[in-house]
CSV table of C-alpha atoms and ligand atoms in Angstrom, one decimal:
chain,number,residue,atom,x,y,z
A,1,UNK,CA,-37.5,-12.0,46.2
A,2,UNK,CA,-39.8,-10.8,49.2
A,3,UNK,CA,-38.4,-12.5,52.4
A,4,UNK,CA,-34.9,-10.8,52.3
A,5,UNK,CA,-34.0,-8.2,54.3
A,6,UNK,CA,-30.8,-6.0,54.6
A,7,UNK,CA,-29.0,-3.9,57.1
A,8,UNK,CA,-28.9,-3.3,61.0
A,9,UNK,CA,-28.1,-0.3,62.6
A,10,UNK,CA,-24.7,-0.5,64.7
A,11,UNK,CA,-25.7,1.4,67.5
A,12,UNK,CA,-24.2,0.1,70.5
A,13,UNK,CA,-22.3,-2.8,69.2
A,14,UNK,CA,-19.8,-0.2,68.5
A,15,UNK,CA,-19.1,-0.3,72.0
A,16,UNK,CA,-19.1,-4.5,72.3
A,17,UNK,CA,-16.3,-4.8,69.8
A,18,UNK,CA,-14.3,-2.0,71.3
A,19,UNK,CA,-11.5,-4.8,72.1
A,20,UNK,CA,-10.6,-5.2,68.3
A,21,UNK,CA,-9.6,-1.3,68.6
A,22,UNK,CA,-7.7,-1.5,71.7
A,23,UNK,CA,-6.2,-4.6,71.7
A,24,UNK,CA,-4.8,-5.1,67.7
A,25,UNK,CA,-1.7,-6.2,68.9
A,26,UNK,CA,-2.9,-9.0,71.3
A,27,UNK,CA,-5.4,-10.0,68.6
A,28,UNK,CA,-3.2,-10.6,66.0
A,29,UNK,CA,-1.0,-12.5,68.0
A,30,UNK,CA,-4.0,-15.0,69.1
A,31,UNK,CA,-4.6,-15.0,65.2
A,32,UNK,CA,-1.3,-16.1,64.5
A,33,UNK,CA,-1.4,-19.1,67.2
A,34,UNK,CA,-4.7,-20.1,65.7
A,35,UNK,CA,-2.9,-20.0,62.0
A,36,UNK,CA,0.1,-21.8,63.3
A,37,UNK,CA,-2.5,-24.8,64.4
A,38,UNK,CA,-4.3,-24.7,60.8
A,39,UNK,CA,-0.6,-24.5,59.2
A,40,UNK,CA,0.2,-27.8,61.0
A,41,UNK,CA,-2.6,-29.7,59.5
A,42,UNK,CA,-3.2,-31.8,56.3
A,43,UNK,CA,-3.9,-29.9,53.2
A,44,UNK,CA,-7.4,-29.5,52.3
A,45,UNK,CA,-8.4,-31.8,49.4
A,46,UNK,CA,-11.6,-30.9,48.6
A,47,UNK,CA,-14.6,-28.2,49.2
A,48,UNK,CA,-16.0,-28.4,52.9
A,49,UNK,CA,-19.6,-28.0,51.4
A,50,UNK,CA,-19.7,-29.8,47.4
A,51,UNK,CA,-16.8,-31.8,47.9
A,52,UNK,CA,-15.0,-30.7,44.8
A,53,UNK,CA,-11.2,-31.6,44.9
A,54,UNK,CA,-9.1,-28.4,45.6
A,55,UNK,CA,-7.0,-27.8,42.9
A,56,UNK,CA,-5.4,-24.5,41.0
A,57,UNK,CA,-4.3,-21.6,41.8
A,58,UNK,CA,-5.3,-19.7,45.2
A,59,UNK,CA,-7.6,-16.5,45.2
A,60,UNK,CA,-5.6,-14.9,47.9
A,61,UNK,CA,-3.1,-15.2,50.9
A,62,UNK,CA,-3.4,-13.4,54.4
A,63,UNK,CA,-1.9,-13.9,57.3
A,64,UNK,CA,0.0,-16.8,55.7
A,65,UNK,CA,-3.1,-19.0,54.9
A,66,UNK,CA,-3.9,-19.5,51.2
A,67,UNK,CA,-7.7,-19.3,50.4
A,68,UNK,CA,-9.5,-21.2,47.6
A,69,UNK,CA,-12.7,-20.2,45.8
A,70,UNK,CA,-14.3,-23.7,44.9
A,71,UNK,CA,-15.2,-23.2,41.2
A,72,UNK,CA,-18.3,-25.9,41.6
A,73,UNK,CA,-20.4,-24.1,44.3
A,74,UNK,CA,-18.4,-20.6,45.5
A,75,UNK,CA,-17.5,-21.6,48.9
A,76,UNK,CA,-14.3,-20.2,50.0
A,77,UNK,CA,-11.9,-23.1,51.8
A,78,UNK,CA,-8.7,-22.4,53.5
A,79,UNK,CA,-5.8,-24.4,51.8
A,80,UNK,CA,-5.5,-26.7,55.3
A,81,UNK,CA,-8.2,-28.9,56.7
A,82,UNK,CA,-10.1,-28.2,60.0
A,83,UNK,CA,-9.4,-31.4,62.2
A,84,UNK,CA,-10.3,-32.6,65.7
A,85,UNK,CA,-6.5,-31.9,66.3
A,86,UNK,CA,-7.0,-28.0,65.1
A,87,UNK,CA,-10.3,-28.0,66.9
A,88,UNK,CA,-8.3,-29.3,70.6
A,89,UNK,CA,-5.8,-27.0,70.0
A,90,UNK,CA,-7.8,-23.6,69.1
A,91,UNK,CA,-11.0,-24.2,71.2
A,92,UNK,CA,-9.6,-23.5,74.8
A,93,UNK,CA,-12.1,-23.9,77.6
A,94,UNK,CA,-13.3,-20.7,79.2
A,95,UNK,CA,-13.4,-20.2,82.5
A,96,UNK,CA,-15.8,-18.4,84.3
A,97,UNK,CA,-16.2,-17.5,87.8
A,98,UNK,CA,-18.9,-19.0,90.1
A,99,UNK,CA,-19.8,-15.4,91.6
A,100,UNK,CA,-21.8,-13.1,89.0
A,101,UNK,CA,-21.9,-9.4,89.7
A,102,UNK,CA,-24.8,-7.2,89.0
A,103,UNK,CA,-22.4,-6.0,86.4
A,104,UNK,CA,-21.9,-9.1,84.5
A,105,UNK,CA,-25.8,-9.7,84.6
A,106,UNK,CA,-26.3,-6.1,83.0
A,107,UNK,CA,-23.9,-6.9,80.3
A,108,UNK,CA,-25.4,-10.1,79.5
A,109,UNK,CA,-29.1,-8.3,79.5
A,110,UNK,CA,-27.4,-5.8,77.2
A,111,UNK,CA,-25.9,-8.0,74.7
A,112,UNK,CA,-29.2,-10.2,75.0
A,113,UNK,CA,-31.1,-7.2,74.0
A,114,UNK,CA,-29.3,-5.7,71.2
A,115,UNK,CA,-27.7,-8.7,69.7
A,116,UNK,CA,-29.7,-11.5,69.9
A,117,UNK,CA,-33.4,-10.2,70.6
A,118,UNK,CA,-33.6,-9.0,66.9
A,119,UNK,CA,-32.1,-12.5,65.6
A,120,UNK,CA,-35.1,-14.2,67.3
A,121,UNK,CA,-37.7,-12.0,66.3
A,122,UNK,CA,-36.3,-12.2,62.9
A,123,UNK,CA,-36.8,-16.1,62.8
A,124,UNK,CA,-40.2,-15.7,64.6
A,125,UNK,CA,-41.5,-13.0,62.0
A,126,UNK,CA,-40.2,-15.5,59.3
A,127,UNK,CA,-42.2,-18.2,60.8
A,128,UNK,CA,-45.1,-16.6,60.9
A,129,UNK,CA,-45.2,-15.8,57.2
A,130,UNK,CA,-44.8,-19.5,56.8
A,131,UNK,CA,-48.1,-19.7,59.1
A,132,UNK,CA,-46.3,-21.0,62.2
A,133,UNK,CA,-47.0,-19.1,65.2
A,134,UNK,CA,-44.6,-18.5,68.1
A,135,UNK,CA,-46.5,-21.2,70.6
A,136,UNK,CA,-45.9,-23.8,67.4
A,137,UNK,CA,-42.2,-23.5,67.5
A,138,UNK,CA,-40.3,-26.0,69.5
A,139,UNK,CA,-36.4,-24.8,69.3
A,140,UNK,CA,-33.3,-26.6,69.8
A,141,UNK,CA,-30.5,-24.4,69.8
A,142,UNK,CA,-26.9,-26.4,68.6
A,143,UNK,CA,-23.6,-25.1,69.6
A,144,UNK,CA,-26.0,-22.8,72.3
A,145,UNK,CA,-23.3,-21.1,73.8
A,146,UNK,CA,-23.9,-18.6,76.8
A,147,UNK,CA,-27.4,-19.3,75.9
A,148,UNK,CA,-28.1,-15.9,74.5
A,149,UNK,CA,-30.3,-17.1,71.8
A,150,UNK,CA,-32.4,-19.6,73.7
A,151,UNK,CA,-33.0,-16.9,76.0
A,152,UNK,CA,-34.1,-14.6,73.5
A,153,UNK,CA,-36.6,-16.9,72.0
A,154,UNK,CA,-38.0,-17.7,75.1
A,155,UNK,CA,-38.6,-13.8,76.0
A,156,UNK,CA,-40.5,-13.8,73.0
A,157,UNK,CA,-42.7,-16.9,73.4
A,158,UNK,CA,-41.6,-19.7,71.9
A,159,UNK,CA,-40.5,-23.1,73.6
A,160,UNK,CA,-36.6,-22.9,73.1
A,161,UNK,CA,-33.9,-25.2,74.8
A,162,UNK,CA,-29.9,-25.8,73.9
A,163,UNK,CA,-27.1,-28.1,73.9
A,164,UNK,CA,-23.7,-27.0,74.2
A,165,UNK,CA,-20.4,-28.5,74.6
A,166,UNK,CA,-18.6,-26.5,77.0
A,167,UNK,CA,-19.6,-27.1,80.9
A,168,UNK,CA,-18.7,-23.5,82.1
A,169,UNK,CA,-21.3,-22.0,79.4
A,170,UNK,CA,-23.9,-24.3,80.3
A,171,UNK,CA,-23.5,-23.4,84.0
A,172,UNK,CA,-23.3,-19.4,83.1
A,173,UNK,CA,-26.2,-19.5,80.7
A,174,UNK,CA,-28.3,-21.8,83.4
A,175,UNK,CA,-27.1,-19.1,86.0
A,176,UNK,CA,-28.0,-16.1,84.3
A,177,UNK,CA,-31.6,-17.3,82.9
A,178,UNK,CA,-32.3,-18.9,86.8
A,179,UNK,CA,-33.6,-21.9,85.2
A,180,UNK,CA,-32.4,-25.1,83.3
A,181,UNK,CA,-32.2,-23.5,79.4
A,182,UNK,CA,-29.5,-25.5,78.1
A,183,UNK,CA,-28.0,-28.8,78.9
A,184,UNK,CA,-24.5,-29.9,78.4
A,185,UNK,CA,-23.4,-32.7,75.8
A,186,UNK,CA,-20.4,-34.3,74.6
A,187,UNK,CA,-19.3,-33.6,70.9
A,188,UNK,CA,-19.7,-37.3,70.2
A,189,UNK,CA,-23.5,-37.2,71.1
A,190,UNK,CA,-24.7,-34.0,69.0
A,191,UNK,CA,-25.1,-36.0,65.8
A,192,UNK,CA,-27.6,-38.6,67.8
A,193,UNK,CA,-29.4,-35.7,69.3
A,194,UNK,CA,-30.1,-34.1,65.9
A,195,UNK,CA,-31.4,-37.4,64.7
A,196,UNK,CA,-33.8,-37.9,67.2
A,197,UNK,CA,-34.8,-34.6,68.1
A,198,UNK,CA,-38.8,-33.9,68.0
A,199,UNK,CA,-38.2,-30.4,67.9
A,200,UNK,CA,-39.5,-28.4,64.2
A,201,UNK,CA,-36.8,-26.1,64.4
A,202,UNK,CA,-33.0,-25.9,64.6
A,203,UNK,CA,-31.0,-23.3,65.3
A,204,UNK,CA,-27.3,-22.9,64.4
A,205,UNK,CA,-25.9,-19.3,65.2
A,206,UNK,CA,-22.4,-18.9,64.7
A,207,UNK,CA,-22.0,-22.6,64.6
A,208,UNK,CA,-21.8,-24.1,61.0
A,209,UNK,CA,-18.3,-22.6,60.6
A,210,UNK,CA,-16.6,-24.2,63.6
A,211,UNK,CA,-18.6,-28.1,62.8
A,212,UNK,CA,-15.4,-30.5,61.9
A,213,UNK,CA,-18.1,-33.2,60.9
A,214,UNK,CA,-20.6,-31.3,59.1
A,215,UNK,CA,-21.5,-33.3,56.3
A,216,UNK,CA,-22.6,-36.1,59.5
A,217,UNK,CA,-24.5,-33.4,61.0
A,218,UNK,CA,-26.3,-32.1,57.6
A,219,UNK,CA,-27.2,-35.7,57.0
A,220,UNK,CA,-29.1,-36.2,60.4
A,221,UNK,CA,-31.0,-33.0,59.6
A,222,UNK,CA,-32.1,-34.4,56.3
A,223,UNK,CA,-32.7,-37.5,57.7
A,224,UNK,CA,-34.9,-36.4,60.7
A,225,UNK,CA,-38.3,-35.4,59.1
A,226,UNK,CA,-39.5,-33.7,62.5
A,227,UNK,CA,-37.0,-30.8,61.4
A,228,UNK,CA,-38.9,-28.5,59.1
A,229,UNK,CA,-36.9,-25.5,59.7
A,230,UNK,CA,-33.1,-24.6,60.0
A,231,UNK,CA,-32.0,-21.3,61.2
A,232,UNK,CA,-28.7,-20.5,60.7
A,233,UNK,CA,-26.2,-17.6,61.0
A,234,UNK,CA,-22.9,-18.2,59.0
A,235,UNK,CA,-19.7,-15.9,58.1
A,236,UNK,CA,-19.8,-15.3,54.0
A,237,UNK,CA,-16.7,-14.7,51.5
A,238,UNK,CA,-17.3,-11.1,51.3
A,239,UNK,CA,-15.7,-7.1,51.5
A,240,UNK,CA,-14.2,-7.8,54.7
A,241,UNK,CA,-12.0,-10.8,53.3
A,242,UNK,CA,-10.2,-8.0,51.2
A,243,UNK,CA,-9.9,-5.5,53.7
A,244,UNK,CA,-8.2,-8.1,55.7
A,245,UNK,CA,-6.3,-9.3,52.9
A,246,UNK,CA,-4.9,-5.6,52.0
A,247,UNK,CA,-4.7,-4.6,55.9
A,248,UNK,CA,-1.9,-7.5,57.1
A,249,UNK,CA,-0.9,-5.5,60.2
A,250,UNK,CA,-4.8,-5.3,61.3
A,251,UNK,CA,-6.5,-8.3,63.2
A,252,UNK,CA,-8.4,-10.4,60.9
A,253,UNK,CA,-11.6,-11.5,62.9
A,254,UNK,CA,-13.2,-12.7,59.3
A,255,UNK,CA,-11.0,-15.2,57.6
A,256,UNK,CA,-9.0,-16.9,59.9
A,257,UNK,CA,-8.5,-17.9,63.4
A,258,UNK,CA,-11.6,-20.5,64.0
A,259,UNK,CA,-12.8,-19.7,60.7
A,260,UNK,CA,-11.3,-22.1,58.3
A,261,UNK,CA,-13.9,-21.6,55.5
A,262,UNK,CA,-16.3,-19.1,54.3
A,263,UNK,CA,-19.8,-19.4,52.8
A,264,UNK,CA,-21.3,-17.9,49.8
A,265,UNK,CA,-25.0,-17.4,48.4
A,266,UNK,CA,-24.3,-20.6,45.9
A,267,UNK,CA,-22.6,-22.5,48.8
A,268,UNK,CA,-25.5,-22.0,51.0
A,269,UNK,CA,-28.1,-23.1,48.5
A,270,UNK,CA,-25.9,-26.0,47.3
A,271,UNK,CA,-26.0,-26.9,51.1
A,272,UNK,CA,-29.8,-26.6,51.5
A,273,UNK,CA,-30.6,-28.5,48.3
A,274,UNK,CA,-28.3,-31.5,49.6
A,275,UNK,CA,-30.1,-31.3,52.7
A,276,UNK,CA,-33.8,-31.3,51.0
A,277,UNK,CA,-34.6,-27.7,52.4
A,278,UNK,CA,-34.9,-24.2,50.6
A,279,UNK,CA,-34.6,-20.9,52.0
A,280,UNK,CA,-37.6,-19.1,53.4
A,281,UNK,CA,-35.8,-16.1,54.7
A,282,UNK,CA,-32.5,-14.2,54.6
A,283,UNK,CA,-31.1,-11.4,56.4
A,284,UNK,CA,-27.8,-10.0,55.5
A,285,UNK,CA,-26.1,-7.2,57.8
A,286,UNK,CA,-22.1,-7.5,57.8
A,287,UNK,CA,-19.6,-5.6,59.8
A,288,UNK,CA,-17.5,-5.0,56.6
A,289,UNK,CA,-17.7,-1.4,56.9
A,290,UNK,CA,-17.0,-1.4,60.8
A,291,UNK,CA,-13.6,-3.9,60.0
A,292,UNK,CA,-12.8,-1.2,57.3
A,293,UNK,CA,-13.2,1.6,60.0
A,294,UNK,CA,-11.4,-0.2,62.6
A,295,UNK,CA,-8.6,-1.2,60.1
A,296,UNK,CA,-8.1,2.5,59.1
A,297,UNK,CA,-7.9,3.8,62.4
A,298,UNK,CA,-5.6,1.2,63.6
A,299,UNK,CA,-3.5,1.7,60.6
A,300,UNK,CA,-3.4,5.4,61.2
A,301,UNK,CA,-2.3,4.9,64.9
A,302,UNK,CA,0.3,2.9,63.8
A,303,UNK,CA,1.7,5.1,61.2
A,304,UNK,CA,1.7,8.3,63.8
A,305,UNK,CA,-1.7,9.6,62.2
A,306,UNK,CA,-3.7,9.7,65.4
A,307,UNK,CA,-4.7,13.4,64.9
A,308,UNK,CA,-6.0,12.6,61.5
A,309,UNK,CA,-7.8,9.3,62.8
A,310,UNK,CA,-9.7,11.4,65.5
A,311,UNK,CA,-10.4,13.7,62.8
A,312,UNK,CA,-12.0,11.3,60.8
A,313,UNK,CA,-13.3,8.8,62.9
A,314,UNK,CA,-16.5,10.6,63.8
A,315,UNK,CA,-17.1,11.6,60.5
A,316,UNK,CA,-16.9,7.8,59.3
A,317,UNK,CA,-19.0,6.5,61.9
A,318,UNK,CA,-21.6,8.9,61.1
A,319,UNK,CA,-22.0,6.9,57.5
A,320,UNK,CA,-21.2,3.3,58.7
A,321,UNK,CA,-24.7,2.3,58.5
A,322,UNK,CA,-25.4,3.7,55.1
A,323,UNK,CA,-22.4,2.4,53.9
A,324,UNK,CA,-22.8,-1.0,55.3
A,325,UNK,CA,-26.6,-1.3,54.0
A,326,UNK,CA,-24.8,-0.6,50.2
A,327,UNK,CA,-22.5,-3.3,50.8
A,328,UNK,CA,-25.3,-5.7,52.2
A,329,UNK,CA,-27.5,-4.9,49.2
A,330,UNK,CA,-24.6,-5.9,47.1
A,331,UNK,CA,-24.3,-9.5,48.6
A,332,UNK,CA,-21.3,-9.6,49.4
A,333,UNK,CA,-21.5,-8.7,53.5
A,334,UNK,CA,-19.6,-10.6,56.0
A,335,UNK,CA,-23.3,-12.0,57.9
A,336,UNK,CA,-25.9,-13.8,56.8
A,337,UNK,CA,-28.9,-15.0,59.2
A,338,UNK,CA,-30.7,-17.8,57.0
A,339,UNK,CA,-34.0,-19.7,57.9
A,340,UNK,CA,-34.2,-22.8,55.4
A,341,UNK,CA,-37.4,-24.6,55.3
A,342,UNK,CA,-38.0,-28.4,54.4
A,343,UNK,CA,-39.0,-29.0,50.9
A,344,UNK,CA,-42.7,-30.6,51.0
B,1,ZN,ZN1,-17.5,-26.6,46.5
């Protein structure tokens, strides 16, 4: 298929993700707290995407959590249900300072340029293939966080705004932008906003996996004919899951924490069809090899082999992009950017 793109050089992202290397134990502790919060929820009775009853054997267990692979749609579901109670326990309101230094701004711009501009560019390039120019794009970003994606889209010439639950993040985003690009909405108002929006493109960057009432949100999109495209990024059932399951003393970034289920090509296809949409373009670039690299480094440190780690690290890093490209092309990578088009 022509509109499928693979790979993305790691570059500066190594620096941005440094916390995972240096604070493994602290991150693992946080992950254990999140697992505790999920383990006390009701058992998941059906697949998050296709609603097939969950039964039979688990595929695997990692950090005390069991995972089932849905035989109908290929979605990976954790054993326990994500609920409002779970969300209240794990999504802690971030606190932001009111004064931002020049260094904060620099960090923001750096993250915007290295991570979000490429995501926005891919969307605009893909829409162009479909005959939609940047000036014709009216985008609503749902779960807009600190406003990076909205800023990136605006920088590239599109009309873009966002909605976000966290008041602190909205204030931070609008301060960084120097204008109002996001507005704060309470979670119960998101479905009505999606039902009534006149925007032709909706985006959900790293959001679907956290939505508790995902069925309701998808139904609102399906029923609003103004929405012609949906751009989403979600975590996938991938090599990273295997690396995590085999390195239980290393922080599990991917399966676990606030990720209680993971997508697959087939579950995304199922979801798109239920919404009345189809794939217009996709871009796969995972962090699987970065995860493996981190787990090897952390494990070597843990068992007293730091000298070997120092010797090995630069050799592995120089191969990282090539190795990840193999994983990306194998269709078993940890992340996808997917543009869905409403069927005609
Ligand atoms: Zn399923």
